[in-house]
mmCIF file of C-alpha atoms in Angstrom:
data_model
loop_
_atom_site.group_PDB
_atom_site.id
_atom_site.type_symbol
_atom_site.label_atom_id
_atom_site.label_comp_id
_atom_site.label_asym_id
_atom_site.label_seq_id
_atom_site.Cartn_x
_atom_site.Cartn_y
_atom_site.Cartn_z
ATOM 1 C CA MET A 14 55.650 -72.925 16.380
ATOM 2 C CA SER A 15 53.091 -73.927 19.009
ATOM 3 C CA GLN A 16 51.024 -77.044 18.450
ATOM 4 C CA GLN A 17 47.271 -77.040 17.937
ATOM 5 C CA ILE A 18 45.192 -77.826 21.008
ATOM 6 C CA HIS A 19 42.371 -80.356 20.871
ATOM 7 C CA VAL A 20 39.738 -80.882 23.583
ATOM 8 C CA ALA A 21 37.922 -84.202 23.964
ATOM 9 C CA PRO A 22 35.727 -85.851 26.612
ATOM 10 C CA VAL A 23 37.095 -88.806 28.514
ATOM 11 C CA ALA A 24 34.730 -91.468 29.786
ATOM 12 C CA TRP A 25 37.351 -93.190 31.920
ATOM 13 C CA LEU A 26 40.759 -91.899 32.983
ATOM 14 C CA SER A 27 43.655 -94.303 32.619
ATOM 15 C CA ALA A 28 46.551 -94.345 35.054
ATOM 16 C CA GLU A 29 48.620 -92.409 32.515
ATOM 17 C CA GLN A 30 45.901 -89.784 32.061
ATOM 18 C CA THR A 31 45.453 -89.470 35.817
ATOM 19 C CA ALA A 32 49.182 -88.845 36.174
ATOM 20 C CA ALA A 33 48.993 -86.216 33.422
ATOM 21 C CA TRP A 34 46.033 -84.587 35.205
ATOM 22 C CA HIS A 35 48.087 -84.407 38.401
ATOM 23 C CA ALA A 36 51.010 -82.881 36.504
ATOM 24 C CA VAL A 37 48.820 -80.110 35.071
ATOM 25 C CA VAL A 38 47.251 -79.311 38.452
ATOM 26 C CA SER A 39 50.641 -79.313 40.195
ATOM 27 C CA ALA A 40 52.179 -76.995 37.616
ATOM 28 C CA ALA A 41 49.223 -74.611 37.905
ATOM 29 C CA VAL A 42 49.429 -74.542 41.713
ATOM 30 C CA GLU A 43 53.199 -73.980 41.603
ATOM 31 C CA ARG A 44 52.799 -71.014 39.240
ATOM 32 C CA ASP A 45 49.705 -69.429 40.804
ATOM 33 C CA LEU A 46 50.326 -70.228 44.478
ATOM 34 C CA PRO A 47 54.079 -70.370 45.070
ATOM 35 C CA GLY A 48 54.947 -72.010 48.363
ATOM 36 C CA ARG A 49 51.635 -73.823 48.677
ATOM 37 C CA PRO A 50 51.818 -77.632 48.525
ATOM 38 C CA SER A 51 50.196 -79.274 45.518
ATOM 39 C CA PRO A 52 47.736 -82.135 45.977
ATOM 40 C CA SER A 53 49.422 -85.518 46.032
ATOM 41 C CA PRO A 54 48.900 -88.077 43.240
ATOM 42 C CA LYS A 55 46.858 -90.152 45.667
ATOM 43 C CA GLN A 56 44.573 -87.211 46.457
ATOM 44 C CA VAL A 57 44.049 -86.413 42.772
ATOM 45 C CA HIS A 58 43.292 -90.061 42.008
ATOM 46 C CA ALA A 59 40.746 -90.180 44.839
ATOM 47 C CA GLN A 60 39.100 -86.987 43.644
ATOM 48 C CA LEU A 61 38.824 -88.233 40.069
ATOM 49 C CA THR A 62 37.460 -91.659 40.954
ATOM 50 C CA THR A 63 34.965 -90.614 43.673
ATOM 51 C CA ALA A 64 32.381 -88.131 42.485
ATOM 52 C CA GLY A 65 30.844 -87.210 45.803
ATOM 53 C CA LEU A 66 27.437 -87.724 47.315
ATOM 54 C CA ASP A 67 24.429 -87.524 44.950
ATOM 55 C CA SER A 68 26.529 -86.409 42.003
ATOM 56 C CA ARG A 69 28.396 -87.625 38.939
ATOM 57 C CA ARG A 70 31.369 -86.251 37.042
ATOM 58 C CA LEU A 71 32.326 -85.681 33.424
ATOM 59 C CA PHE A 72 35.920 -85.156 32.264
ATOM 60 C CA TRP A 73 37.745 -83.462 29.386
ATOM 61 C CA LEU A 74 41.406 -83.334 28.406
ATOM 62 C CA ALA A 75 43.067 -80.649 26.300
ATOM 63 C CA THR A 76 45.970 -82.135 24.361
ATOM 64 C CA GLU A 77 48.525 -80.947 21.863
ATOM 65 C CA THR A 78 49.023 -82.749 18.545
ATOM 66 C CA ASP A 79 51.779 -84.865 20.083
ATOM 67 C CA GLY A 80 49.348 -86.125 22.750
ATOM 68 C CA SER A 81 50.717 -84.045 25.631
ATOM 69 C CA VAL A 82 48.002 -83.074 28.131
ATOM 70 C CA VAL A 83 48.032 -79.310 28.688
ATOM 71 C CA GLY A 84 44.609 -78.720 30.232
ATOM 72 C CA VAL A 85 41.963 -80.574 32.247
ATOM 73 C CA ALA A 86 38.358 -79.990 33.226
ATOM 74 C CA ALA A 87 35.884 -81.835 35.420
ATOM 75 C CA LEU A 88 32.184 -81.089 35.643
ATOM 76 C CA ARG A 89 30.323 -82.239 38.741
ATOM 77 C CA LEU A 90 26.594 -82.681 38.160
ATOM 78 C CA PHE A 91 24.509 -82.566 41.327
ATOM 79 C CA ASP A 92 21.566 -84.968 41.361
ATOM 80 C CA SER A 93 19.939 -84.348 44.750
ATOM 81 C CA ALA A 94 16.390 -82.988 44.723
ATOM 82 C CA GLY A 95 17.360 -79.502 45.905
ATOM 83 C CA GLN A 96 20.371 -79.101 43.603
ATOM 84 C CA GLY A 97 19.353 -80.693 40.318
ATOM 85 C CA HIS A 98 19.797 -77.313 38.619
ATOM 86 C CA LEU A 99 23.475 -77.070 39.521
ATOM 87 C CA ALA A 100 26.850 -78.018 38.037
ATOM 88 C CA GLU A 101 30.344 -77.275 39.368
ATOM 89 C CA LEU A 102 33.425 -76.816 37.213
ATOM 90 C CA GLU A 103 37.091 -77.460 37.962
ATOM 91 C CA LEU A 104 39.450 -76.313 35.199
ATOM 92 C CA HIS A 105 43.241 -76.104 35.030
ATOM 93 C CA VAL A 106 45.630 -75.206 32.206
ATOM 94 C CA HIS A 107 49.372 -75.806 32.364
ATOM 95 C CA PRO A 108 51.122 -72.424 32.702
ATOM 96 C CA ASP A 109 53.248 -73.103 29.603
ATOM 97 C CA ALA A 110 50.109 -73.584 27.494
ATOM 98 C CA ARG A 111 48.036 -70.625 28.652
ATOM 99 C CA ARG A 112 46.620 -67.951 26.349
ATOM 100 C CA ARG A 113 46.347 -70.465 23.497
ATOM 101 C CA GLY A 114 42.654 -71.258 23.827
ATOM 102 C CA ALA A 115 42.762 -74.427 25.931
ATOM 103 C CA GLY A 116 40.802 -72.914 28.809
ATOM 104 C CA THR A 117 38.183 -71.400 26.501
ATOM 105 C CA GLN A 118 37.668 -74.712 24.694
ATOM 106 C CA LEU A 119 37.403 -76.645 27.966
ATOM 107 C CA LEU A 120 34.878 -74.163 29.346
ATOM 108 C CA SER A 121 32.819 -74.306 26.168
ATOM 109 C CA ALA A 122 32.689 -78.109 26.272
ATOM 110 C CA ALA A 123 31.741 -78.209 29.948
ATOM 111 C CA ALA A 124 29.114 -75.472 29.651
ATOM 112 C CA PHE A 125 27.506 -77.233 26.689
ATOM 113 C CA ALA A 126 27.409 -80.515 28.614
ATOM 114 C CA ALA A 127 25.799 -78.734 31.571
ATOM 115 C CA GLN A 128 23.118 -77.325 29.279
ATOM 116 C CA VAL A 129 22.457 -80.770 27.817
ATOM 117 C CA GLU A 130 21.962 -81.939 31.402
ATOM 118 C CA GLN A 131 19.451 -79.084 31.839
ATOM 119 C CA ARG A 132 21.495 -77.198 34.420
ATOM 120 C CA ARG A 133 20.847 -73.480 34.822
ATOM 121 C CA SER A 134 23.863 -72.543 36.967
ATOM 122 C CA LEU A 135 27.545 -73.391 36.557
ATOM 123 C CA LEU A 136 29.720 -72.703 39.600
ATOM 124 C CA THR A 137 33.474 -72.484 39.857
ATOM 125 C CA SER A 138 36.007 -70.879 42.183
ATOM 126 C CA ALA A 139 39.220 -68.955 41.706
ATOM 127 C CA ILE A 140 41.804 -67.513 44.042
ATOM 128 C CA ASP A 141 41.974 -63.732 44.024
ATOM 129 C CA GLY A 142 44.548 -62.319 41.625
ATOM 130 C CA THR A 143 45.349 -65.583 39.843
ATOM 131 C CA ALA A 144 44.995 -66.485 36.175
ATOM 132 C CA GLY A 145 41.771 -68.330 37.015
ATOM 133 C CA ASP A 146 40.325 -65.172 38.564
ATOM 134 C CA ALA A 147 41.034 -63.169 35.421
ATOM 135 C CA PHE A 148 39.707 -66.004 33.234
ATOM 136 C CA CYS A 149 36.333 -66.032 35.007
ATOM 137 C CA ALA A 150 36.046 -62.250 35.082
ATOM 138 C CA GLY A 151 36.533 -62.123 31.321
ATOM 139 C CA ARG A 152 33.945 -64.765 30.400
ATOM 140 C CA SER A 153 30.488 -63.733 31.602
ATOM 141 C CA PHE A 154 30.848 -65.321 35.048
ATOM 142 C CA GLN A 155 29.390 -63.317 37.924
ATOM 143 C CA ARG A 156 31.258 -63.098 41.217
ATOM 144 C CA VAL A 157 28.621 -64.281 43.701
ATOM 145 C CA LEU A 158 30.545 -64.944 46.940
ATOM 146 C CA THR A 159 33.909 -64.109 48.471
ATOM 147 C CA LEU A 160 35.550 -66.488 50.933
ATOM 148 C CA HIS A 161 38.385 -65.923 53.381
ATOM 149 C CA GLN A 162 40.660 -68.953 53.366
ATOM 150 C CA LEU A 163 42.384 -69.288 56.743
ATOM 151 C CA VAL A 164 45.007 -71.558 58.285
ATOM 152 C CA LEU A 165 45.494 -72.414 61.957
ATOM 153 C CA PRO A 166 48.943 -73.610 63.091
ATOM 154 C CA LEU A 167 47.943 -76.092 65.796
ATOM 155 C CA ALA A 168 51.024 -75.369 67.908
ATOM 156 C CA GLU A 169 49.882 -71.753 68.239
ATOM 157 C CA ALA A 170 46.139 -72.329 68.625
ATOM 158 C CA ASP A 171 44.320 -70.666 71.511
ATOM 159 C CA ASP A 172 42.207 -73.643 72.565
ATOM 160 C CA SER A 173 41.414 -72.342 76.065
ATOM 161 C CA ALA A 174 37.722 -72.251 75.130
ATOM 162 C CA ALA A 175 37.762 -76.050 75.276
ATOM 163 C CA ASP A 176 37.837 -75.706 79.078
ATOM 164 C CA ALA A 177 34.730 -73.526 79.293
ATOM 165 C CA GLU A 178 31.691 -74.845 81.150
ATOM 166 C CA HIS A 179 28.529 -75.489 79.141
ATOM 167 C CA PRO A 180 25.928 -76.703 81.646
ATOM 168 C CA GLY A 181 23.586 -79.281 80.189
ATOM 169 C CA TYR A 182 25.842 -80.076 77.238
ATOM 170 C CA GLU A 183 28.418 -82.805 76.769
ATOM 171 C CA LEU A 184 30.845 -83.582 73.970
ATOM 172 C CA ALA A 185 30.672 -86.732 71.872
ATOM 173 C CA GLY A 186 33.184 -87.629 69.198
ATOM 174 C CA TRP A 187 33.663 -90.296 66.545
ATOM 175 C CA THR A 188 35.768 -91.181 63.513
ATOM 176 C CA GLY A 189 34.055 -92.069 60.257
ATOM 177 C CA THR A 190 30.350 -92.905 60.247
ATOM 178 C CA VAL A 191 28.113 -91.443 62.953
ATOM 179 C CA PRO A 192 27.012 -93.963 65.627
ATOM 180 C CA ASP A 193 23.522 -95.290 64.913
ATOM 181 C CA HIS A 194 21.943 -93.767 68.013
ATOM 182 C CA LEU A 195 23.065 -90.272 66.937
ATOM 183 C CA ALA A 196 22.347 -90.525 63.201
ATOM 184 C CA THR A 197 18.919 -88.871 63.231
ATOM 185 C CA THR A 198 19.804 -85.968 65.506
ATOM 186 C CA PHE A 199 23.044 -85.486 63.561
ATOM 187 C CA ALA A 200 21.064 -85.173 60.323
ATOM 188 C CA GLU A 201 18.801 -82.605 61.968
ATOM 189 C CA ALA A 202 21.862 -80.608 63.014
ATOM 190 C CA LYS A 203 23.265 -80.885 59.480
ATOM 191 C CA ASN A 204 20.153 -79.153 58.183
ATOM 192 C CA ALA A 205 21.229 -76.075 60.179
ATOM 193 C CA MET A 206 23.827 -75.542 57.431
ATOM 194 C CA ASN A 207 21.061 -74.410 55.091
ATOM 195 C CA ASP A 208 21.129 -70.895 56.546
ATOM 196 C CA MET A 209 24.856 -70.406 55.926
ATOM 197 C CA PRO A 210 25.733 -67.314 53.871
ATOM 198 C CA THR A 211 25.875 -68.073 50.138
ATOM 199 C CA GLY A 212 25.844 -64.540 48.721
ATOM 200 C CA GLY A 213 24.250 -64.440 45.294
ATOM 201 C CA MET A 214 25.001 -68.093 44.582
ATOM 202 C CA ASP A 215 22.205 -70.235 43.152
ATOM 203 C CA TYR A 216 23.219 -73.022 45.507
ATOM 204 C CA GLY A 217 19.849 -74.609 46.188
ATOM 205 C CA HIS A 218 18.845 -76.564 49.260
ATOM 206 C CA LEU A 219 20.132 -79.768 50.844
ATOM 207 C CA SER A 220 17.981 -82.025 53.009
ATOM 208 C CA TRP A 221 19.806 -84.339 55.371
ATOM 209 C CA ASP A 222 18.497 -87.541 56.945
ATOM 210 C CA ALA A 223 20.203 -90.431 58.722
ATOM 211 C CA ASP A 224 20.805 -92.306 55.483
ATOM 212 C CA ARG A 225 22.422 -89.304 53.809
ATOM 213 C CA VAL A 226 24.899 -88.645 56.629
ATOM 214 C CA ARG A 227 25.957 -92.290 56.495
ATOM 215 C CA LYS A 228 26.419 -92.110 52.725
ATOM 216 C CA MET A 229 28.576 -89.002 53.038
ATOM 217 C CA ALA A 230 30.879 -90.764 55.482
ATOM 218 C CA ARG A 231 31.159 -93.718 53.085
ATOM 219 C CA VAL A 232 32.143 -91.429 50.199
ATOM 220 C CA LEU A 233 35.005 -90.012 52.263
ATOM 221 C CA ALA A 234 36.067 -93.488 53.386
ATOM 222 C CA ASP A 235 36.091 -94.662 49.766
ATOM 223 C CA ARG A 236 38.537 -91.848 48.997
ATOM 224 C CA GLY A 237 40.766 -92.991 51.831
ATOM 225 C CA ASP A 238 40.035 -89.841 53.850
ATOM 226 C CA THR A 239 39.698 -89.728 57.639
ATOM 227 C CA LEU A 240 36.615 -87.930 58.978
ATOM 228 C CA LEU A 241 36.640 -86.673 62.577
ATOM 229 C CA THR A 242 33.492 -85.273 64.193
ATOM 230 C CA LEU A 243 32.773 -83.642 67.549
ATOM 231 C CA ALA A 244 29.216 -82.888 68.643
ATOM 232 C CA ALA A 245 27.634 -80.969 71.525
ATOM 233 C CA LEU A 246 24.773 -83.035 72.952
ATOM 234 C CA LYS A 247 21.982 -81.886 75.219
ATOM 235 C CA GLY A 248 20.365 -85.107 76.288
ATOM 236 C CA ASP A 249 19.399 -86.906 73.079
ATOM 237 C CA THR A 250 19.540 -83.722 70.988
ATOM 238 C CA MET A 251 22.556 -82.425 69.080
ATOM 239 C CA GLY A 252 23.039 -78.705 69.553
ATOM 240 C CA GLY A 253 25.973 -78.400 67.172
ATOM 241 C CA PHE A 254 28.910 -80.188 65.588
ATOM 242 C CA THR A 255 32.201 -79.670 63.809
ATOM 243 C CA GLU A 256 33.914 -81.909 61.235
ATOM 244 C CA VAL A 257 37.545 -82.139 60.125
ATOM 245 C CA VAL A 258 38.895 -84.275 57.276
ATOM 246 C CA ILE A 259 42.418 -85.564 56.777
ATOM 247 C CA ARG A 260 42.762 -86.432 53.099
ATOM 248 C CA ALA A 261 44.320 -89.660 51.917
ATOM 249 C CA GLY A 262 48.098 -89.426 52.017
ATOM 250 C CA GLU A 263 48.069 -86.078 53.851
ATOM 251 C CA THR A 264 50.887 -85.612 56.341
ATOM 252 C CA ARG A 265 50.505 -82.015 57.537
ATOM 253 C CA ARG A 266 47.165 -80.338 56.938
ATOM 254 C CA ALA A 267 43.588 -81.124 57.936
ATOM 255 C CA LEU A 268 40.599 -79.534 56.227
ATOM 256 C CA GLN A 269 37.702 -78.043 58.147
ATOM 257 C CA TYR A 270 34.425 -79.374 56.807
ATOM 258 C CA ASP A 271 31.055 -78.375 58.254
ATOM 259 C CA THR A 272 30.575 -76.565 61.541
ATOM 260 C CA ALA A 273 27.037 -75.704 62.565
ATOM 261 C CA VAL A 274 25.045 -74.785 65.638
ATOM 262 C CA VAL A 275 21.320 -75.474 65.557
ATOM 263 C CA PRO A 276 19.347 -72.190 65.828
ATOM 264 C CA ALA A 277 17.680 -73.171 69.121
ATOM 265 C CA HIS A 278 21.134 -73.721 70.688
ATOM 266 C CA ARG A 279 22.882 -70.586 69.481
ATOM 267 C CA GLY A 280 24.181 -67.941 71.853
ATOM 268 C CA HIS A 281 25.926 -70.395 74.212
ATOM 269 C CA GLY A 282 29.381 -70.411 72.638
ATOM 270 C CA LEU A 283 29.034 -73.955 71.324
ATOM 271 C CA GLY A 284 30.803 -73.253 68.033
ATOM 272 C CA LEU A 285 33.948 -71.960 69.718
ATOM 273 C CA TRP A 286 33.839 -74.780 72.284
ATOM 274 C CA LEU A 287 33.550 -77.435 69.588
ATOM 275 C CA LYS A 288 36.307 -76.036 67.396
ATOM 276 C CA ALA A 289 38.703 -75.477 70.303
ATOM 277 C CA SER A 290 38.071 -79.039 71.446
ATOM 278 C CA MET A 291 38.714 -80.332 67.928
ATOM 279 C CA THR A 292 42.181 -78.730 67.886
ATOM 280 C CA ARG A 293 43.021 -80.737 71.007
ATOM 281 C CA THR A 294 41.593 -83.901 69.494
ATOM 282 C CA LEU A 295 43.770 -83.490 66.427
ATOM 283 C CA ARG A 296 46.903 -82.896 68.465
ATOM 284 C CA ASP A 297 46.198 -85.945 70.607
ATOM 285 C CA THR A 298 45.157 -88.393 67.902
ATOM 286 C CA HIS A 299 47.050 -87.185 64.809
ATOM 287 C CA PRO A 300 50.287 -85.557 66.010
ATOM 288 C CA GLY A 301 51.642 -85.360 62.462
ATOM 289 C CA ILE A 302 48.918 -82.895 61.501
ATOM 290 C CA VAL A 303 50.205 -79.413 62.268
ATOM 291 C CA GLU A 304 47.567 -77.116 60.752
ATOM 292 C CA ILE A 305 43.891 -76.790 59.819
ATOM 293 C CA GLU A 306 42.583 -75.010 56.741
ATOM 294 C CA THR A 307 39.129 -73.461 56.624
ATOM 295 C CA ASP A 308 37.188 -70.869 54.677
ATOM 296 C CA ASN A 309 34.419 -68.465 55.620
ATOM 297 C CA ALA A 310 32.166 -66.200 53.609
ATOM 298 C CA ASP A 311 33.132 -62.579 54.113
ATOM 299 C CA ASP A 312 29.679 -61.833 55.586
ATOM 300 C CA ASN A 313 29.817 -64.751 58.043
ATOM 301 C CA THR A 314 31.088 -62.406 60.730
ATOM 302 C CA HIS A 315 30.347 -64.732 63.651
ATOM 303 C CA MET A 316 32.391 -67.677 62.366
ATOM 304 C CA LEU A 317 35.186 -65.390 61.212
ATOM 305 C CA ALA A 318 35.366 -64.030 64.781
ATOM 306 C CA VAL A 319 35.437 -67.574 66.195
ATOM 307 C CA ASN A 320 38.263 -68.590 63.881
ATOM 308 C CA ARG A 321 40.308 -65.493 64.633
ATOM 309 C CA ARG A 322 39.869 -66.131 68.358
ATOM 310 C CA LEU A 323 41.309 -69.607 67.824
ATOM 311 C CA GLY A 324 44.299 -68.151 65.974
ATOM 312 C CA PHE A 325 43.476 -68.770 62.320
ATOM 313 C CA ARG A 326 45.570 -66.645 59.976
ATOM 314 C CA PRO A 327 44.543 -65.284 56.572
ATOM 315 C CA GLN A 328 45.940 -67.339 53.729
ATOM 316 C CA GLN A 329 44.163 -66.079 50.619
ATOM 317 C CA ILE A 330 40.879 -64.796 49.225
ATOM 318 C CA VAL A 331 38.768 -67.132 47.090
ATOM 319 C CA HIS A 332 35.958 -65.968 44.827
ATOM 320 C CA GLU A 333 32.991 -68.116 43.883
ATOM 321 C CA TYR A 334 31.817 -67.477 40.335
ATOM 322 C CA GLN A 335 28.542 -68.386 38.667
ATOM 323 C CA LEU A 336 27.698 -68.649 34.984
ATOM 324 C CA ASP A 337 23.983 -68.563 34.171
ATOM 325 C CA LEU A 338 23.276 -71.049 31.398
ATOM 326 C CA PRO A 339 20.634 -70.336 28.768
ATOM 327 C CA GLY A 340 17.860 -72.685 27.837
ATOM 328 C CA ALA A 341 17.816 -74.760 31.049
#
């Protein structure tokens, strides 16, 4: 006879609860994505203890009557001026405990908390064809964006574009926080991300300034992550940039973060140049990293073409879902 499942909020996660959270996530990844590495305990701990820039997090655990943790949920509440309407949900249920109501109870608790916080939109993501995809489709979520998740084996990358001439431009690179003399122009380039494709997502608007880009770098450093940035400069102006993150404890894979070219500098091949140059930087400075993961919206045809030129391979399709919350 299966045990009753109880869902409760957790104000602070103990070491034991963090380990249980990792166990649930790992079991879910192993079942839904066979062959894909699960996040390490260190990465899960960093994620749970560092909310992210201009946001806070709430947590729930689903437990059986014997205290075993069988489901977890985290709600990220965005507090920046352009995203105060938004919340983001992460939810996992252990495969052995699915179809017993844990996911439904966790979603109900998180959605209610989001409404209390006066949020109108709840976002989450699910990989195509998985249990999470079916869960969202069956619970009033709307599919608002489809992403192509891609992986580039660095040993096979076509980085020849790194040798292309770009008269008037030069590359600048740094690890961690942007140098002070580039902070303002970097923030201006970051604002070019606001025209990225977001489908039907109620994503809002982010405004970057020098202080915000420094804070973002500090958040990643607090997690133990390594942030690498390359920028294309034209005099004192940044025409574009690309960022890659190596998560704490990671030994193989880097994650592509933002890549953007400022509208006035588009049409010169800067995006391809920057990303090809970053593959060389990774090989030279972090030889243990053998691949880069990225994702692109299915209507971001330009960046998809750039990534395919570099040699990125399809890994999976990810759907972004949105639940419109009443009364916000």
